[in-house]
Each structure stands twice: as structure tokens, then as C-alpha cells.
Coordinates of C-alpha atoms and ligand atoms in Angstrom, one line a residue:
M1 CA -2.2 -13.1 4.4
D2 CA -1.5 -15.8 1.9
A3 CA 2.1 -16.0 3.1
L4 CA 1.0 -16.3 6.7
V5 CA -1.6 -19.0 6.0
G6 CA 0.9 -20.7 3.8
R7 CA 3.4 -21.0 6.6
G8 CA 0.7 -22.4 8.9
D9 CA -0.1 -19.4 11.0
D10 CA -3.5 -18.9 12.6
V11 CA -4.7 -15.8 10.6
W12 CA -7.5 -13.5 11.4
V13 CA -8.5 -10.8 8.9
L14 CA -10.3 -7.8 10.4
D15 CA -11.7 -5.7 7.6
S16 CA -14.9 -3.6 7.1
L17 CA -14.9 -4.7 3.4
A18 CA -15.2 -1.0 2.6
N19 CA -12.8 -1.7 -0.2
G20 CA -11.6 -5.3 0.4
R21 CA -13.3 -8.3 -1.0
R22 CA -14.4 -11.4 0.7
E23 CA -13.1 -13.6 -2.1
N24 CA -9.6 -12.3 -1.5
V25 CA -9.5 -13.8 2.0
A26 CA -7.4 -16.9 1.8
E27 CA -8.9 -20.3 2.6
G28 CA -7.9 -21.1 6.2
A29 CA -8.0 -17.4 7.3
R30 CA -10.9 -16.2 9.5
L31 CA -12.7 -13.0 8.4
V32 CA -14.2 -10.7 11.1
E33 CA -16.1 -7.9 9.5
L34 CA -15.6 -4.8 11.6
D35 CA -14.7 -1.1 11.3
I36 CA -11.5 -0.1 13.0
R37 CA -13.4 3.1 14.1
D38 CA -15.4 0.8 16.4
A39 CA -13.0 0.5 19.4
D40 CA -15.1 -2.1 21.3
A41 CA -15.5 -4.4 18.3
L42 CA -11.8 -4.2 17.7
A43 CA -10.9 -4.9 21.3
G44 CA -13.3 -7.8 21.3
A45 CA -11.8 -9.4 18.2
F46 CA -8.2 -8.9 19.6
A47 CA -9.3 -10.4 22.9
E48 CA -10.5 -13.5 21.1
A49 CA -7.7 -13.8 18.6
K50 CA -4.8 -12.8 21.0
P51 CA -2.5 -12.1 18.1
E52 CA 1.2 -12.1 18.3
T53 CA 1.5 -9.7 15.5
C54 CA -1.0 -7.3 13.9
F55 CA -0.3 -6.2 10.3
H56 CA -2.3 -3.0 10.2
L57 CA -3.2 -2.3 6.6
A58 CA -6.8 -1.2 7.1
A59 CA -7.0 2.4 5.9
Q60 CA -8.7 5.0 3.9
A61 CA -6.1 4.8 1.2
D62 CA -7.5 7.1 -1.5
V63 CA -5.7 10.5 -1.8
R64 CA -8.6 12.1 -3.5
V65 CA -11.1 11.0 -0.9
S66 CA -8.7 12.4 1.7
I67 CA -8.9 15.8 0.0
A68 CA -12.6 15.7 -0.4
E69 CA -13.4 14.3 3.1
P70 CA -10.4 15.0 5.3
A71 CA -12.3 14.4 8.6
F72 CA -13.4 11.0 7.4
D73 CA -9.8 10.2 6.3
A74 CA -8.6 11.2 9.8
E75 CA -11.3 9.1 11.5
V76 CA -10.2 5.9 9.7
N77 CA -6.4 6.5 9.6
V78 CA -5.8 8.4 12.9
I79 CA -8.7 7.4 15.3
G80 CA -8.8 3.9 13.7
T81 CA -5.0 3.5 14.2
A82 CA -5.3 4.6 17.8
N83 CA -8.0 2.0 18.3
V84 CA -5.8 -0.7 16.8
L85 CA -2.9 0.3 19.1
E86 CA -5.1 0.2 22.2
A87 CA -6.6 -3.2 21.2
A88 CA -3.0 -4.4 20.5
R89 CA -1.7 -3.1 23.8
E90 CA -4.2 -5.1 25.8
Q91 CA -3.0 -8.3 24.1
E92 CA 0.7 -7.3 24.0
T93 CA 0.6 -7.5 20.2
K94 CA 3.3 -6.1 18.1
V95 CA 1.9 -3.8 15.3
V96 CA 3.5 -3.5 11.8
F97 CA 1.8 -0.5 10.2
S98 CA 1.6 0.0 6.4
S99 CA 2.5 3.6 5.9
T100 CA 3.4 5.5 2.7
G101 CA 6.6 7.0 1.4
G102 CA 5.3 9.0 -1.5
A103 CA 2.5 10.7 0.4
I104 CA 4.6 11.5 3.4
Y105 CA 7.8 12.9 1.8
G106 CA 6.1 14.9 -0.8
E107 CA 8.3 16.2 -3.6
C108 CA 11.8 14.4 -3.6
D109 CA 15.0 15.6 -5.1
G110 CA 16.6 12.1 -4.9
P111 CA 15.9 8.9 -3.0
A112 CA 14.3 10.0 0.3
D113 CA 15.7 8.4 3.4
E114 CA 13.6 8.1 6.6
D115 CA 15.0 11.4 8.0
S116 CA 14.1 13.4 4.9
P117 CA 11.6 16.3 5.4
R118 CA 8.1 15.0 5.6
L119 CA 5.9 17.3 3.6
P120 CA 2.6 15.6 2.7
L121 CA 0.7 17.2 -0.1
A122 CA -2.6 15.6 0.8
P123 CA -4.5 14.8 4.1
Y124 CA -3.9 11.1 3.4
G125 CA -0.1 11.6 3.9
T126 CA -0.8 13.6 7.0
S127 CA -3.1 11.0 8.5
K128 CA -0.7 8.2 7.8
L129 CA 2.2 10.2 9.3
A130 CA 0.0 10.8 12.4
G131 CA -0.5 7.0 12.5
E132 CA 3.3 6.5 12.5
E133 CA 3.7 9.0 15.3
Y134 CA 1.1 7.2 17.3
L135 CA 3.0 4.0 16.9
G136 CA 6.2 5.7 18.0
T137 CA 4.4 7.1 21.0
W138 CA 3.0 3.7 22.0
S139 CA 6.5 2.2 21.6
R140 CA 8.0 4.8 23.9
L141 CA 5.1 4.8 26.4
Y142 CA 4.6 1.0 26.6
G143 CA 7.8 -0.4 25.1
A144 CA 5.6 -1.9 22.3
G145 CA 8.4 -2.2 19.7
H146 CA 6.0 -1.3 16.8
V147 CA 7.2 -0.9 13.2
A148 CA 6.0 1.4 10.5
L149 CA 6.8 0.7 6.8
R150 CA 6.7 3.4 4.2
Y151 CA 5.7 1.7 1.1
G152 CA 6.5 3.0 -2.4
N153 CA 4.0 2.5 -5.2
V154 CA 2.9 -1.1 -4.7
Y155 CA 1.9 -3.0 -7.8
G156 CA 1.1 -6.6 -8.6
P157 CA -1.6 -9.3 -9.1
R158 CA -5.0 -8.6 -7.6
Q159 CA -4.8 -4.8 -7.9
D160 CA -8.0 -3.4 -9.3
P161 CA -7.6 -2.4 -13.0
H162 CA -10.9 -0.5 -12.8
G163 CA -10.0 1.7 -9.8
E164 CA -8.8 5.3 -9.6
A165 CA -5.4 4.4 -8.3
G166 CA -2.8 1.8 -9.2
V167 CA -1.4 2.9 -12.5
V168 CA 0.1 -0.5 -13.4
A169 CA -3.2 -2.3 -13.0
I170 CA -5.0 0.5 -14.8
F171 CA -2.6 0.4 -17.8
F172 CA -2.9 -3.4 -18.1
G173 CA -6.7 -3.2 -17.7
R174 CA -6.8 -0.7 -20.6
I175 CA -4.3 -2.8 -22.7
A176 CA -6.4 -6.0 -22.1
N177 CA -9.5 -4.2 -23.3
G178 CA -7.9 -2.6 -26.3
G179 CA -8.0 0.9 -24.8
E180 CA -5.6 3.9 -24.8
L181 CA -3.2 4.6 -21.9
H182 CA -4.0 8.0 -20.4
I183 CA -1.1 9.9 -18.8
F184 CA -1.7 13.1 -16.8
G185 CA 0.8 15.8 -17.8
D186 CA 3.9 15.1 -19.8
G187 CA 4.5 11.6 -18.2
R188 CA 7.9 12.6 -16.9
Q189 CA 6.8 12.4 -13.2
T190 CA 8.6 9.5 -11.5
R191 CA 7.6 7.0 -8.9
D192 CA 9.2 4.1 -7.1
Y193 CA 7.3 0.9 -8.1
V194 CA 7.7 -2.0 -5.7
F195 CA 6.4 -5.4 -6.4
V196 CA 3.8 -6.8 -4.0
A197 CA 5.8 -10.0 -3.2
D198 CA 8.7 -7.8 -2.1
V199 CA 6.4 -5.7 0.0
V200 CA 5.1 -8.9 1.7
A201 CA 8.7 -10.0 2.4
A202 CA 9.5 -6.7 4.0
T203 CA 6.3 -6.7 6.0
L204 CA 7.0 -10.2 7.3
A205 CA 10.6 -9.3 8.1
A206 CA 9.3 -6.3 10.1
A207 CA 7.4 -8.6 12.4
S208 CA 10.6 -9.8 14.0
G209 CA 12.6 -6.6 13.3
P210 CA 13.6 -3.7 15.5
E211 CA 11.1 -0.9 16.2
G212 CA 11.2 2.1 13.9
V213 CA 10.3 3.5 10.5
Y214 CA 11.6 1.9 7.3
N215 CA 11.2 2.7 3.6
V216 CA 10.0 -0.2 1.5
G217 CA 10.9 0.9 -2.0
T218 CA 13.5 0.1 -4.7
G219 CA 15.5 3.4 -4.9
I220 CA 14.7 3.3 -8.6
E221 CA 12.7 6.1 -10.3
T222 CA 10.6 5.2 -13.3
S223 CA 8.7 7.8 -15.2
V224 CA 5.0 7.2 -16.1
L225 CA 6.0 7.3 -19.7
E226 CA 8.7 4.7 -19.2
L227 CA 6.2 2.6 -17.3
A228 CA 3.6 2.8 -20.1
E229 CA 6.3 1.6 -22.5
E230 CA 7.3 -1.2 -20.1
C231 CA 3.6 -2.3 -19.8
K232 CA 3.3 -2.4 -23.6
R233 CA 6.5 -4.5 -23.7
A234 CA 5.4 -6.9 -21.0
S235 CA 2.0 -7.5 -22.7
G236 CA 3.3 -7.5 -26.2
V237 CA 0.3 -5.4 -27.1
E238 CA 0.5 -2.0 -28.9
A239 CA -1.5 0.7 -27.2
E240 CA -1.8 4.4 -27.9
I241 CA -0.6 6.9 -25.3
V242 CA -2.9 9.9 -24.7
F243 CA -1.7 12.9 -22.7
D244 CA -4.3 14.5 -20.4
P245 CA -4.0 17.8 -18.5
P246 CA -1.8 17.5 -15.4
R247 CA -3.5 16.8 -12.1
L248 CA -3.3 19.4 -9.4
G249 CA -0.9 18.6 -6.6
E250 CA 0.7 15.6 -8.4
L251 CA 4.3 15.0 -7.3
S252 CA 6.9 15.3 -10.0
R253 CA 9.5 13.0 -8.2
S254 CA 8.9 10.3 -5.6
V255 CA 11.6 7.7 -4.8
L256 CA 12.6 6.0 -1.6
D257 CA 16.0 4.9 -0.3
P258 CA 15.6 1.4 1.1
S259 CA 19.1 1.2 2.8
R260 CA 17.8 1.3 6.4
A261 CA 15.4 -1.6 5.8
E262 CA 18.3 -3.6 4.4
E263 CA 20.5 -2.9 7.4
A264 CA 17.9 -3.4 10.1
L265 CA 15.5 -5.9 8.5
G266 CA 17.8 -7.7 6.1
W267 CA 15.3 -6.9 3.4
R268 CA 15.9 -5.7 -0.1
P269 CA 13.6 -5.8 -3.2
A270 CA 14.3 -8.8 -5.3
T271 CA 11.9 -8.4 -8.3
S272 CA 12.9 -6.3 -11.3
L273 CA 10.2 -4.1 -12.8
A274 CA 10.2 -6.2 -16.0
A275 CA 9.6 -9.4 -14.0
G276 CA 7.0 -7.8 -11.7
L277 CA 5.1 -6.4 -14.7
E278 CA 5.1 -9.7 -16.5
A279 CA 3.5 -11.4 -13.4
T280 CA 1.0 -8.6 -13.1
W281 CA 0.1 -8.8 -16.8
N282 CA -0.5 -12.5 -16.6
F283 CA -2.9 -11.9 -13.7
V284 CA -4.8 -9.0 -15.4
R285 CA -5.0 -10.8 -18.7
T286 CA -6.6 -13.9 -17.1
A287 CA -8.9 -11.9 -14.9
E288 CA -10.1 -9.6 -17.7
G289 CA -10.5 -12.6 -20.0
E290 CA -12.7 -14.2 -17.4
G291 CA -14.7 -11.0 -16.9
E292 CA -15.5 -10.6 -20.6
T293 CA -18.9 -12.3 -20.1
G294 CA -19.5 -10.6 -16.8
A295 CA -21.0 -7.3 -15.9
N296 CA -18.1 -5.1 -16.9
Ligands
NAD301 N1 -1.1 0.4 -2.6 C1 -0.1 1.2 -2.4 O1 0.7 1.5 -3.3 C2 0.2 1.6 -1.0 C3 1.3 2.5 -0.9 C4 1.6 3.0 0.4 C5 0.9 2.5 1.5 N2 -0.2 1.7 1.3 C6 -0.9 1.3 2.5 O2 -1.1 -0.1 2.5 C7 -2.4 -0.4 3.0 C8 -3.2 -1.2 2.0 O3 -3.4 -0.4 0.9 P1 -4.2 -0.9 -0.4 O4 -3.7 -0.2 -1.6 O5 -4.3 -2.4 -0.4 O6 -5.6 -0.2 -0.1 P2 -7.1 -0.9 -0.1 O7 -8.0 0.3 0.0 O8 -7.2 -1.9 -1.2 O9 -7.0 -1.7 1.3 C9 -7.4 -1.1 2.5 C10 -8.3 -2.2 3.2 O10 -8.8 -1.5 4.4 C11 -10.1 -1.9 4.6 N3 -10.8 -0.8 5.3 C12 -11.0 0.5 4.9 N4 -11.6 1.2 5.9 C13 -11.7 0.4 6.9 C14 -12.2 0.5 8.2 N5 -12.7 1.7 8.6 N6 -12.2 -0.5 9.1 C15 -11.7 -1.7 8.7 N7 -11.2 -1.9 7.4 C16 -11.2 -0.9 6.6 C17 -10.7 -2.0 3.1 O11 -11.9 -2.7 3.1 C18 -9.5 -2.6 2.5 O12 -9.5 -4.1 2.6 C19 -3.0 0.9 3.4 O13 -2.8 1.1 4.8 C20 -2.3 1.9 2.6 O14 -2.3 3.2 3.2 C21 -0.5 1.2 0.1

């Protein structure tokens, strides 16, 4: 959104604020508060905005919620996505859908490419995969040219350090507050951490790229234990690591091969983990410092 406003686009943000925050809407962007499950409201907003491109990020994005409430997860991620596609069809809008690599491929035995088996371990992965399939169907049926991007583990400034997900922000939040870093299991489970600015660049590239499904990751695996050490290094703060029991259903390896995105979209990640962590730490340190007198 910031990148779009920055380059002078007319930007509309459609969000229920279920999880999003009004203060994160960039100055110059217009916020329409609506639920993507409400097809009429969505169609009305699209009819007014007549967007060239729709970056479809609205989602129920919490794996644990998807396990506890699979029907709700499907309502938002499947029905909601079908509603977005219909509203977009009426305005001939191209959709760039934010999907997920980790939750769709499941356990990886090396960098997963887009043709790797898709074995979601949680309803969230299944509902995002269904969303992708809907995009593919709309592209075949109407020649819509939609794109789905399978993100790795996105991290960076503005991620909530007090949430349940987003391990980088959580680690930095604990570090900023003098806490311990909790790791589930032995910490050897790996993830593909991709910096938010790189994800923005891929998402913008997809708007003018060929239809299809593309991984947006680095191809580099980092264990949670390595990540904890890197977070300590980036912050220059010593923090104790505590090992908690492993969580049921947690993947041991998750890593994405970004080659197809490089070939088709001309995109590749540009930010090293060290540089991305430094930028994220600077943000969390400032935000947590400002929050010290607040309600936290
Ligand atoms: N963060 C990651 O590492 C990651 C990885 C892979 C994919 N993704 C995808 O990227 C997108 C953004 O993820 P995020 O981590 O910023 O999640 P998030 O929960 O912070 O953002 C989701 C947004 O959707 C909005 N929303 C939720 N339900 C809605 C509804 N019914 N109608 C309208 N708006 C609704 C929320 O208010 C929020 O602003 C999601 O589609 C997610 O599946 C994220």
C-alpha cells in the first residue's frame, strides 16, 4: 500500500479491520471497512473504485484459528476469495492473491518448487490452496490472467510482537522487554524467512506479470535456533533461550524455490537475513520504547 501510494496510484484499502489497523492505512489511501464475505458490499466498492489491480491479502491467516474453526476459515478464505473474484470480474480487474508456501507444501525435503506435492497440514493451507484454484479457474474461464504468490515466512517492520504468529517480531518483542526467547521443540525446524520489502517488490511485479502461481521465498533455510541467535546478534542484547514442548503438527522443514518468480517476474529477494533483522529490530525497539508508558 505504501509503495502504491508512494508512486502516485489511487489506492483503496478494503478491510474489515478484523486484524488490520486503521493507523496502518497510508495517508492518501482510502479505507472502506467491509467484510469480503459480503459479496454485495464488495461488488459495490469495486464498482466505485474500478481498480486496475486488486492485491487480495484479506484473509483469516491464523493456522490455529483454522484448526479450531475450519468452517469460519473457509468462509473468509474460500467464499471471500470467490466474492473478490466476482467483484473483480465485473470491473475487469486483475487479482494478485497472497497465498502461502509453507502451509500448502507441508513438509519439504528441499526447496519446494511450484509443482511439488501440495500437502497442507492445516485447514488454513487447504483454504488458501482452494483460493489459488479459484483464481486458476477464473483465469481459464474468463481469461482473467490472475496471479497467486506463495509467500514464505514474511517478516519485517509493523509485524505485531505480541501476536501468536510472526516469530521474528515475537523474538524482538521479548528481547526489547528483557524476556526469554521460547522455542517449541529442539529449534532445528527450518523456515524460509523473506523480508517484507522483497515481498512487496514481488507482489508489485506480479501485477504486470504472466498469470500463474509463483513462490516468493529465498530458497534459504534457517532454523529457529539460528534465527534466535541472529535476533540476539542484530539487537546486541543477550537473551536466554527456553525450550518448550514441540507443537503438534509443526513442520520440520519448509523452504521455497524462487526460480520461477525470477524467470517469469524478474524478481528475486534482495535483502539478507541480517539486514532484514536489523531493520525489523530498529522498528520494534522504537515501537516498544514508545509503548512503555502505554497499556501494555
Ligand atoms: N505473514 C506471513 O508470513 C504470510 C505468509 C504467507 C501468506 N500470507 C498471506 O498474506 C496475507 C496477509 O497476511 P498477514 O500476515 O498480513 O495477515 P493479517 O491477519 O495481518 O492480515 C490480514 C488482513 O485481512 C483482514 N481481514 C481478515 N478477515 C477479513 C474479512 N473477512 N474481510 C475483510 N478483511 C479481512 C484483516 O483485518 C487484516 O488486515 C494473507 O492473505 C496471508 O494468508 C502471509
